[in-house]
Coordinates of C-alpha atoms and ligand atoms in Angstrom, one line a residue:
X692 CA 9.8 -13.2 46.3
X693 CA 12.1 -14.3 48.7
X694 CA 12.4 -12.0 51.0
X695 CA 15.8 -12.4 53.8
X696 CA 15.7 -10.5 57.1
X697 CA 18.9 -10.1 59.5
X698 CA 20.4 -8.0 62.2
X699 CA 17.8 -8.9 64.2
X700 CA 16.3 -10.4 67.3
X701 CA 13.9 -13.5 65.4
X702 CA 12.0 -15.4 67.8
X703 CA 11.1 -19.3 67.0
X704 CA 9.2 -21.3 68.6
X705 CA 12.5 -22.6 69.6
X706 CA 14.9 -20.3 70.9
X707 CA 16.0 -17.1 68.6
X708 CA 17.9 -16.3 66.3
X709 CA 19.2 -13.1 64.0
X710 CA 18.0 -13.7 60.7
X711 CA 15.1 -15.6 58.9
X712 CA 14.3 -16.3 55.5
X713 CA 10.9 -16.3 53.9
X714 CA 9.5 -17.4 50.4
X715 CA 6.4 -16.4 49.1
X716 CA 4.0 -17.0 52.6
X717 CA 6.0 -19.5 54.0
X718 CA 9.1 -19.3 56.5
X719 CA 11.8 -20.7 54.4
X720 CA 15.1 -20.7 56.2
X721 CA 16.8 -19.1 60.5
X722 CA 20.2 -18.9 61.2
X723 CA 22.5 -16.7 62.5
X724 CA 23.5 -13.2 60.7
X725 CA 27.3 -15.3 59.4
X726 CA 25.1 -17.6 57.2
X727 CA 22.9 -15.1 56.6
X728 CA 25.1 -13.5 54.1
X729 CA 25.4 -16.7 51.8
X730 CA 21.7 -16.8 51.9
X731 CA 21.4 -16.6 47.9
X732 CA 18.9 -15.0 45.9
X733 CA 17.1 -13.0 47.8
X734 CA 14.4 -10.4 46.0
X735 CA 14.5 -8.4 48.9
X736 CA 17.3 -8.1 51.9
X737 CA 16.0 -5.9 55.3
X738 CA 18.8 -5.4 58.2
X739 CA 16.6 -5.4 60.8
X740 CA 18.8 -2.9 62.8
X741 CA 18.5 -4.7 66.2
X742 CA 14.7 -5.2 65.7
X743 CA 12.4 -7.8 66.7
X744 CA 11.0 -10.8 64.7
X745 CA 8.4 -12.0 66.7
X746 CA 4.9 -14.2 65.5
X747 CA 2.5 -11.6 64.2
X748 CA -0.7 -11.4 67.4
X749 CA -4.2 -12.4 67.1
X750 CA -6.7 -10.6 68.3
X751 CA -9.4 -13.5 69.4
X752 CA -12.4 -10.8 70.4
X753 CA -13.4 -8.0 68.8
X754 CA -16.2 -6.3 66.9
X755 CA -14.3 -4.7 63.4
X756 CA -16.8 -2.1 62.3
X757 CA -17.5 -0.8 66.3
X758 CA -13.8 -0.2 66.0
X759 CA -13.6 1.5 63.3
X760 CA -15.9 3.9 64.1
X761 CA -14.5 4.9 67.4
X762 CA -10.9 5.9 65.0
X763 CA -13.6 8.3 63.1
X764 CA -15.9 8.6 65.7
X765 CA -17.2 10.4 68.5
X766 CA -14.9 8.8 71.6
X767 CA -15.7 9.1 74.7
X768 CA -13.6 7.2 76.8
X769 CA -11.5 9.9 78.4
X770 CA -13.8 11.7 79.2
X771 CA -13.4 13.0 82.8
X772 CA -17.5 14.4 83.8
X773 CA -20.2 14.6 82.1
X774 CA -19.5 18.6 81.3
X775 CA -17.1 17.1 79.2
X776 CA -19.3 14.3 78.3
X777 CA -21.4 17.7 76.6
X778 CA -18.8 19.3 75.5
X779 CA -17.2 16.8 73.1
X780 CA -20.3 16.2 71.7
X781 CA -21.4 19.9 71.1
X782 CA -18.1 20.1 69.0
X783 CA -18.0 16.8 67.0
X784 CA -21.8 17.7 66.2
X785 CA -20.9 20.9 65.5
X786 CA -17.7 20.0 63.1
X787 CA -20.4 17.7 61.4
X788 CA -23.9 19.7 60.9
X789 CA -26.4 17.8 59.0
X790 CA -28.5 14.9 60.1
X791 CA -26.1 12.1 60.1
X792 CA -26.3 10.1 63.5
X793 CA -23.7 10.7 66.0
X794 CA -22.3 7.0 67.4
X795 CA -20.0 7.5 70.0
X796 CA -18.9 5.0 72.7
X797 CA -16.4 5.0 75.9
X798 CA -17.6 6.6 78.7
X799 CA -17.1 5.0 82.4
X800 CA -18.8 7.3 85.6
X801 CA -16.8 4.9 87.5
X802 CA -13.6 7.0 86.6
X803 CA -15.6 10.8 87.3
X804 CA -15.8 12.4 90.7
X805 CA -19.5 12.6 90.0
X806 CA -21.1 9.6 88.4
X807 CA -24.3 11.8 86.8
X808 CA -25.1 11.2 83.4
X809 CA -25.6 13.2 80.7
X810 CA -29.2 13.0 80.2
X811 CA -31.2 13.4 77.0
X812 CA -32.6 16.5 77.9
X813 CA -29.4 18.0 78.6
X814 CA -28.2 15.9 75.3
X815 CA -30.5 18.6 73.8
X816 CA -29.3 21.4 74.8
X817 CA -25.7 21.1 73.6
X818 CA -27.0 19.1 69.5
X819 CA -30.5 20.1 69.2
X820 CA -32.4 17.9 67.1
X821 CA -29.3 15.7 66.5
X822 CA -29.6 11.7 66.6
X823 CA -27.2 10.4 69.3
X824 CA -26.3 7.0 70.1
X825 CA -23.6 6.8 72.9
X826 CA -22.6 3.7 74.6
X827 CA -21.4 3.0 77.3
X828 CA -17.1 1.4 77.7
X829 CA -18.7 -2.4 77.3
X830 CA -21.7 -2.1 75.7
X831 CA -24.1 -3.1 77.7
X832 CA -25.9 0.8 78.5
X833 CA -26.6 3.5 75.6
X834 CA -27.6 7.4 76.5
X835 CA -29.5 8.6 73.3
X836 CA -31.0 11.7 72.5
X837 CA -34.8 12.4 72.2
X838 CA -34.8 12.4 68.7
X839 CA -33.0 8.9 68.2
X840 CA -35.7 7.9 70.9
X841 CA -38.2 9.1 68.7
X842 CA -37.7 6.8 65.7
X843 CA -38.4 3.8 68.2
X844 CA -41.1 5.1 70.1
X845 CA -41.9 1.3 71.4
X846 CA -39.1 1.8 73.5
X847 CA -40.9 3.2 76.5
X848 CA -42.6 0.5 77.7
X849 CA -39.4 -2.0 77.4
X850 CA -37.6 -3.4 79.8
X851 CA -34.3 -1.2 80.6
X852 CA -36.0 2.0 79.5
X853 CA -35.3 5.2 81.8
X854 CA -37.1 9.0 80.8
X855 CA -33.5 10.4 81.6
X856 CA -32.6 8.2 78.5
X857 CA -30.5 5.9 79.5
X858 CA -31.4 2.8 78.0
X859 CA -30.3 -1.2 79.2
X860 CA -31.3 -4.5 78.0
X861 CA -34.6 -4.9 75.5
X862 CA -34.4 -0.8 75.1
X863 CA -31.3 -0.8 74.2
X864 CA -31.3 -3.2 71.7
X865 CA -34.2 -2.1 70.1
X866 CA -31.5 1.4 69.2
X867 CA -28.9 -0.3 69.0
X868 CA -31.4 -2.4 66.0
X869 CA -32.9 1.0 64.7
X870 CA -29.2 2.5 64.3
X871 CA -29.1 -1.1 61.4
X872 CA -31.5 1.1 59.4
X873 CA -29.4 4.8 60.0
X874 CA -26.1 3.4 59.5
X875 CA -25.9 2.2 56.3
X876 CA -23.3 -0.2 54.6
X877 CA -21.4 1.7 52.6
X878 CA -20.5 3.9 56.5
X879 CA -19.8 0.4 58.1
X880 CA -17.3 -1.1 55.0
X881 CA -15.5 2.3 56.1
X882 CA -15.0 2.1 59.4
X883 CA -14.1 -1.4 58.9
X884 CA -11.1 -0.6 56.3
X885 CA -10.0 1.9 59.0
X886 CA -9.9 -0.4 62.1
X887 CA -7.8 -3.5 59.4
X888 CA -5.0 -1.0 58.9
X889 CA -5.1 0.1 62.8
X890 CA -4.7 -3.4 63.6
X891 CA -1.9 -4.2 61.1
X892 CA -0.6 -0.9 62.7
X893 CA -0.3 -3.4 66.0
X894 CA 0.6 -5.9 64.7
X895 CA -2.4 -8.0 64.4
X896 CA -2.0 -10.4 62.2
X897 CA -5.3 -12.0 62.6
X898 CA -8.6 -11.0 64.6
X899 CA -12.0 -13.1 65.1
X900 CA -14.9 -10.9 64.6
X901 CA -17.4 -11.8 67.5
X902 CA -20.9 -10.4 65.3
X903 CA -24.2 -11.3 67.4
X904 CA -27.8 -10.1 66.2
X905 CA -27.2 -7.8 69.1
X906 CA -24.2 -6.2 68.2
X907 CA -24.7 -5.4 64.2
X908 CA -26.9 -7.1 61.2
X909 CA -25.9 -10.1 59.3
X910 CA -25.2 -8.5 56.3
X911 CA -21.9 -6.7 58.3
X912 CA -20.0 -10.2 58.6
X913 CA -19.3 -9.3 54.8
X914 CA -18.3 -6.1 55.1
X915 CA -16.0 -8.0 57.7
X916 CA -14.2 -10.7 55.7
X917 CA -14.6 -7.6 52.4
X918 CA -12.3 -5.3 54.7
X919 CA -10.1 -7.7 56.0
X920 CA -9.5 -9.7 52.5
X921 CA -8.8 -6.4 50.8
X922 CA -6.2 -5.3 54.3
X923 CA -4.2 -9.0 54.0
X924 CA -6.0 -9.6 57.2
X925 CA -7.1 -13.4 58.8
X926 CA -10.5 -13.1 59.5
X927 CA -12.6 -15.9 61.7
X928 CA -16.1 -14.9 63.1
X929 CA -18.4 -15.9 64.7
X930 CA -22.3 -15.3 65.2
X931 CA -23.8 -14.9 68.7
X932 CA -27.2 -16.6 68.1
X933 CA -28.8 -19.3 70.0
X934 CA -29.7 -22.4 67.7
X935 CA -29.0 -20.8 64.8
X936 CA -27.6 -23.8 63.5
X937 CA -30.4 -23.1 60.4
X938 CA -27.9 -19.7 59.5
X939 CA -23.9 -20.8 60.1
X940 CA -23.8 -21.9 55.6
X941 CA -25.1 -18.5 54.8
X942 CA -23.3 -16.7 57.3
X943 CA -20.4 -17.9 56.7
X944 CA -19.1 -18.4 60.4
X945 CA -16.9 -20.6 62.1
X946 CA -19.1 -21.6 64.9
X947 CA -22.3 -19.7 66.9
X948 CA -20.3 -18.4 69.6
X949 CA -18.7 -14.5 70.4
X950 CA -21.4 -12.4 72.0
X951 CA -23.5 -15.0 72.6
X952 CA -24.8 -13.1 76.0
X953 CA -25.3 -15.9 79.2
X954 CA -26.0 -12.3 81.4
X955 CA -24.4 -8.8 80.8
X956 CA -21.0 -6.5 82.3
X957 CA -20.0 -5.2 85.4
X958 CA -19.7 -2.1 84.9
X959 CA -23.0 -1.2 84.0
X960 CA -24.5 -4.2 87.4
X961 CA -25.6 -6.3 84.4
X962 CA -23.0 -9.2 84.6
X963 CA -24.9 -12.0 86.7
X964 CA -24.3 -12.7 90.5
X965 CA -24.5 -15.6 93.0
X966 CA -24.5 -12.6 95.6
X967 CA -26.2 -9.0 94.8
X968 CA -24.0 -6.2 93.7
X969 CA -21.6 -4.6 96.6
X970 CA -23.3 -0.8 94.9
X971 CA -26.3 -1.4 94.3
X972 CA -29.1 -3.2 97.7
X973 CA -30.5 -6.7 96.8
X974 CA -29.2 -6.6 92.8
X975 CA -27.7 -9.4 91.1
X976 CA -27.7 -8.5 87.7
X977 CA -29.4 -10.4 84.7
X978 CA -29.1 -14.2 83.5
X979 CA -30.0 -14.3 79.8
X980 CA -29.9 -18.1 80.0
X981 CA -29.6 -21.2 82.0
X982 CA -28.0 -24.7 82.4
X983 CA -30.8 -26.6 79.8
X984 CA -30.4 -23.4 76.8
X985 CA -26.7 -23.7 77.4
X986 CA -26.4 -27.6 76.9
X987 CA -28.9 -27.6 74.1
X988 CA -27.0 -25.3 72.1
X989 CA -23.2 -27.0 72.8
X990 CA -25.4 -30.2 71.7
X991 CA -26.7 -28.7 68.2
X992 CA -23.1 -27.2 67.7
X993 CA -20.9 -30.3 69.1
X994 CA -23.6 -32.5 66.1
X995 CA -22.6 -30.2 63.8
X996 CA -18.9 -30.2 64.0
X997 CA -19.2 -26.2 64.7
X998 CA -17.3 -24.1 68.1
X999 CA -20.3 -23.0 70.2
X1000 CA -20.1 -20.4 73.5
X1001 CA -20.9 -17.9 75.5
X1002 CA -19.9 -14.3 76.8
X1003 CA -20.4 -14.7 80.6
X1004 CA -19.2 -12.8 82.7
X1005 CA -20.2 -13.5 86.3
X1006 CA -20.1 -16.2 88.7
X1007 CA -24.1 -16.7 88.3
X1008 CA -23.5 -16.9 84.6
X1009 CA -20.8 -19.6 84.5
X1010 CA -21.8 -21.4 87.0
X1011 CA -24.8 -21.7 84.3
X1012 CA -22.5 -22.2 81.6
X1013 CA -21.2 -24.9 83.5
X1014 CA -23.2 -27.0 84.2
X1015 CA -24.9 -26.7 80.9
X1016 CA -21.4 -27.8 79.1
X1017 CA -22.2 -30.6 81.9
X1018 CA -25.2 -32.2 80.2
X1019 CA -24.1 -31.4 77.2
X1020 CA -20.7 -33.7 77.9
X1021 CA -24.0 -36.0 79.5
X1022 CA -26.1 -36.2 76.0
X1023 CA -22.6 -36.4 73.1
X1024 CA -20.0 -37.6 75.1
X1025 CA -16.7 -35.1 76.3
X1026 CA -15.2 -36.8 73.4
X1027 CA -17.3 -35.2 71.0
X1028 CA -17.8 -32.0 73.6
X1029 CA -13.4 -31.9 73.4
X1030 CA -13.4 -31.8 69.4
X1031 CA -15.8 -29.5 68.3
X1032 CA -13.2 -27.1 70.9
X1033 CA -16.0 -24.2 72.3
X1034 CA -15.1 -21.1 73.2
X1035 CA -15.7 -19.4 76.5
X1036 CA -15.3 -15.1 76.1
X1037 CA -13.9 -12.9 78.9
X1038 CA -14.7 -16.0 80.9
X1039 CA -14.3 -14.0 84.5
X1040 CA -15.1 -15.7 87.4
X1041 CA -15.0 -19.1 87.0
X1042 CA -15.9 -21.3 90.2
X1043 CA -12.7 -24.0 90.6
X1044 CA -15.1 -26.4 89.7
X1045 CA -16.0 -24.7 86.4
X1046 CA -12.3 -24.5 85.8
X1047 CA -12.3 -27.7 86.6
X1048 CA -15.4 -29.3 83.7
X1049 CA -13.9 -26.3 81.3
X1050 CA -11.0 -28.3 81.5
X1051 CA -11.9 -31.5 80.9
X1052 CA -14.1 -30.4 78.5
X1053 CA -11.3 -28.2 76.1
X1054 CA -13.4 -24.9 76.1
X1055 CA -11.0 -22.4 75.5
X1056 CA -10.7 -19.0 76.9
X1057 CA -11.1 -15.8 75.3
X1058 CA -10.1 -13.7 78.2
X1059 CA -9.4 -9.9 77.7
X1060 CA -6.2 -8.4 80.4
X1061 CA -6.8 -5.4 80.1
X1062 CA -10.3 -5.7 81.8
X1063 CA -7.6 -6.2 84.2
X1064 CA -5.7 -3.9 83.6
X1065 CA -8.2 -1.1 84.0
X1066 CA -10.7 -2.3 85.8
X1067 CA -9.1 -4.6 88.4
X1068 CA -7.2 -3.4 91.4
X1069 CA -8.4 -2.8 95.5
X1070 CA -9.3 0.9 94.2
X1071 CA -10.8 -0.2 90.6
X1072 CA -14.0 -0.5 89.5
X1073 CA -14.4 -4.4 89.9
X1074 CA -14.2 -3.9 93.1
X1075 CA -16.1 -0.9 93.5
X1076 CA -19.4 -2.8 92.1
X1077 CA -18.8 -6.3 93.9
X1078 CA -15.9 -5.7 97.4
X1079 CA -13.6 -7.8 97.8
X1080 CA -15.3 -10.4 94.9
X1081 CA -12.3 -8.4 92.0
X1082 CA -9.2 -10.8 93.3
X1083 CA -10.7 -13.8 92.1
X1084 CA -11.6 -12.5 89.1
X1085 CA -10.0 -12.8 85.8
X1086 CA -7.7 -15.6 87.1
X1087 CA -5.6 -16.8 84.0
X1088 CA -2.9 -18.1 85.6
X1089 CA -5.5 -20.5 87.7
X1090 CA -6.9 -21.4 84.1
X1091 CA -3.7 -22.2 82.3
X1092 CA -2.6 -24.0 85.1
X1093 CA -5.8 -26.3 85.2
X1094 CA -5.4 -26.9 81.6
X1095 CA -8.1 -24.4 80.3
X1096 CA -6.5 -22.8 77.2
X1097 CA -6.1 -19.2 77.0
X1098 CA -6.6 -17.0 74.5
X1099 CA -6.3 -12.7 74.1
X1100 CA -8.1 -10.2 73.0
X1101 CA -9.6 -6.4 73.0
X1102 CA -12.8 -6.3 72.9
X1103 CA -11.7 -4.4 71.0
X1104 CA -13.9 -1.3 71.0
X1105 CA -14.8 -2.2 74.5
X1106 CA -10.4 -1.7 75.4
X1107 CA -7.4 -0.9 72.7
X1108 CA -5.8 -3.7 70.7
X1109 CA -2.6 -2.4 71.6
X1110 CA -1.5 -6.2 72.3
X1111 CA 1.7 -5.5 74.0
X1112 CA -1.0 -3.2 76.6
X1113 CA -2.7 -6.6 77.6
X1114 CA 0.4 -8.6 77.6
X1115 CA 1.9 -6.2 79.8
X1116 CA -1.6 -6.2 82.2
X1117 CA -1.4 -10.4 82.2
X1118 CA 2.0 -10.1 82.9
X1119 CA 1.1 -7.6 86.4
X1120 CA -2.1 -8.3 87.0
X1121 CA -3.2 -6.5 89.6
X1122 CA -3.5 -9.7 91.1
X1123 CA -0.5 -11.0 91.9
X1124 CA -1.4 -15.1 91.9
X1125 CA -2.8 -14.4 88.4
X1126 CA -0.2 -13.5 86.6
X1127 CA 0.9 -15.3 84.2
X1128 CA 5.1 -15.3 82.6
X1129 CA 6.1 -13.1 79.5
X1130 CA 6.2 -16.4 77.7
X1131 CA 2.9 -17.5 78.2
X1132 CA 1.4 -14.8 78.2
X1133 CA 2.3 -14.2 74.6
X1134 CA 2.0 -17.8 73.4
X1135 CA -1.7 -16.4 74.7
X1136 CA -2.1 -13.8 72.1
X1137 CA -0.5 -15.2 68.9
X1138 CA -0.8 -19.7 68.7
X1139 CA -3.4 -19.0 71.6
X1140 CA -5.3 -17.1 69.0
X1141 CA -5.2 -19.8 66.7
X1142 CA -6.3 -22.7 68.7
X1143 CA -8.7 -20.2 70.0
X1144 CA -9.8 -20.3 65.9
X1145 CA -9.2 -24.0 65.9
X1146 CA -6.1 -24.0 64.4
X1147 CA -3.4 -25.6 65.4
X1148 CA 0.5 -25.0 64.0
X1149 CA 0.4 -21.2 63.7
X1150 CA 1.3 -18.3 65.7
X1151 CA 4.5 -19.8 65.9
X1152 CA 7.8 -19.3 63.3
X1153 CA 10.1 -22.4 62.6
X1154 CA 10.9 -23.2 59.0
X1155 CA 8.0 -24.5 57.0
X1156 CA 5.4 -22.3 59.3
X1157 CA 3.4 -19.3 57.8
X1158 CA 5.6 -15.8 56.9
X1159 CA 3.1 -14.7 60.0
X1160 CA 5.3 -11.9 61.7
X1161 CA 5.7 -7.9 62.9
X1162 CA 8.8 -6.8 63.1
X1163 CA 9.3 -4.5 66.6
X1164 CA 11.7 -1.9 68.1
X1165 CA 12.0 -2.4 71.9
X1166 CA 12.1 0.3 73.3
X1167 CA 13.1 -1.0 76.8
X1168 CA 15.4 -4.1 75.4
X1169 CA 14.7 -7.6 75.8
X1170 CA 14.6 -10.3 78.4
X1171 CA 16.6 -13.6 78.0
X1172 CA 14.0 -15.5 76.2
X1173 CA 13.9 -12.7 73.9
X1174 CA 10.7 -10.9 74.2
X1175 CA 10.5 -7.2 74.9
X1176 CA 10.7 -6.0 78.4
X1177 CA 7.2 -4.9 79.2
X1178 CA 7.7 -2.1 82.4
X1179 CA 3.9 -0.9 83.4
X1180 CA 4.3 2.8 82.6
X1181 CA 7.0 2.7 80.2
X1182 CA 6.2 3.0 76.2
X1183 CA 4.8 0.1 74.5
X1184 CA 7.5 -1.5 71.6
X1185 CA 7.0 0.7 68.6
X1186 CA 5.3 -2.3 65.3
X1187 CA 7.4 -1.5 62.4
X1188 CA 5.9 -3.6 60.0
X1189 CA 3.4 -6.7 60.2
X1190 CA 3.1 -9.5 57.4
X1191 CA 0.8 -11.8 57.0
X1192 CA 1.2 -15.5 54.6
X1193 CA 3.8 -13.3 53.4
X1194 CA 1.9 -10.2 52.0
X1195 CA 3.6 -7.3 54.1
X1196 CA -0.3 -5.8 56.0
X1197 CA 1.9 -2.7 57.4
X1198 CA 3.2 -0.2 56.4
X1199 CA 0.4 -0.1 53.8
X1200 CA 2.4 -0.8 50.6
X1201 CA 0.7 0.7 47.0
X1202 CA -0.1 -2.0 44.4
X1203 CA 1.9 -1.6 41.4
Ligands
ZN341 ZN1 -17.9 -8.4 72.7

């Protein structure tokens, strides 16, 4: 199948042209419209009508099934307060009689005028007898109903349990493990398919699944791969379990990385801080791994040619990770560590010394610009939890400037997988010192993602490269480099078509 696209702006690896031809899964020709008129033998000719053709996005950190669940599930992200949340639960349950477990996500009490959370008793009133699991926007704490708690009576003796029905840490993990039995493979596959369709519709051609024992069962990885293959998206999968080297082959993952948690998250006050949280006396969060455990894991992965990595957010967690990597390099050599291309998820509060170590050892920073977009700034949640420390968070430009490879992701369902929104957030970082140029930000969300997966030379449009691109209607025009102008508050470019290795994955096409 040969396709010719003309009459638009094609963002190539060196400048822009107005036409592009693909042959099967490969870019066959690049040029201008007058020469495109003479291009012979195309099976399909597309008049771009001024649209932009750019490399498809890579989302370097997401959770497919959980993303899909939100697309049909109980989205609590817009809740304005406790009563609004309870009202949404009541409406959702009323529309779905029966006894299926209800999973909701996305509430963020830091955005409510009063930060009071609903209790299990209040949930009982609006959804009597129903099993409910309502996870906070960062996924590190949840509110659950009495009916669900009754399935896991042991939690009341566990760390992180509160009588109100709010759970974190061990107690939260126990209940989310239980959900695996209650929410079966069929429901999960449906959710994964919905999420793939939604990603394709956002111009995403590849994604990294950050699976982990505390997020979903092992079999979920097969469902994720199946949904991705059906929908034509490229997937790189990670498993976040410390030292689980014997599982890698069976699970078919690229590494033991992703959400292998070195700490929690700022919103839940579980991210590990050197100094106490500004809004909770004497509380420094929770570090889950020490430098020795981290070093052992990195060495084990390096020796097996696997990517290793950690979820690390707070400065104390990042200090442990820094020390762990430095120790690993002493044991197996910096070259070997670099060759394995390890990666860190979030990497929100790295010290200058940590950045130096990560740059030297070729560790990729897989970051989420919407974290700053939603929670940065002097009035934001980070400032509320940490005071002036918010200013040093998510130092994208500093990481890149120091030579750390940066890849962008959404951590969906934590933030919405809207790639231009992430590029815009990085360009308009709330701390001007950390802003990236539109070109660098776009590269971090395309080529940077392929690099983070260990796949070099992808994420660009050039003759001989993969025909993996998206077509956009740029609502506010293009800048001098051919990238869409991304103004805060303005509409983001609209995706018209997404193609992966020559296959159109959006809009969805029926196979004949
Ligand atoms: Zn995650």
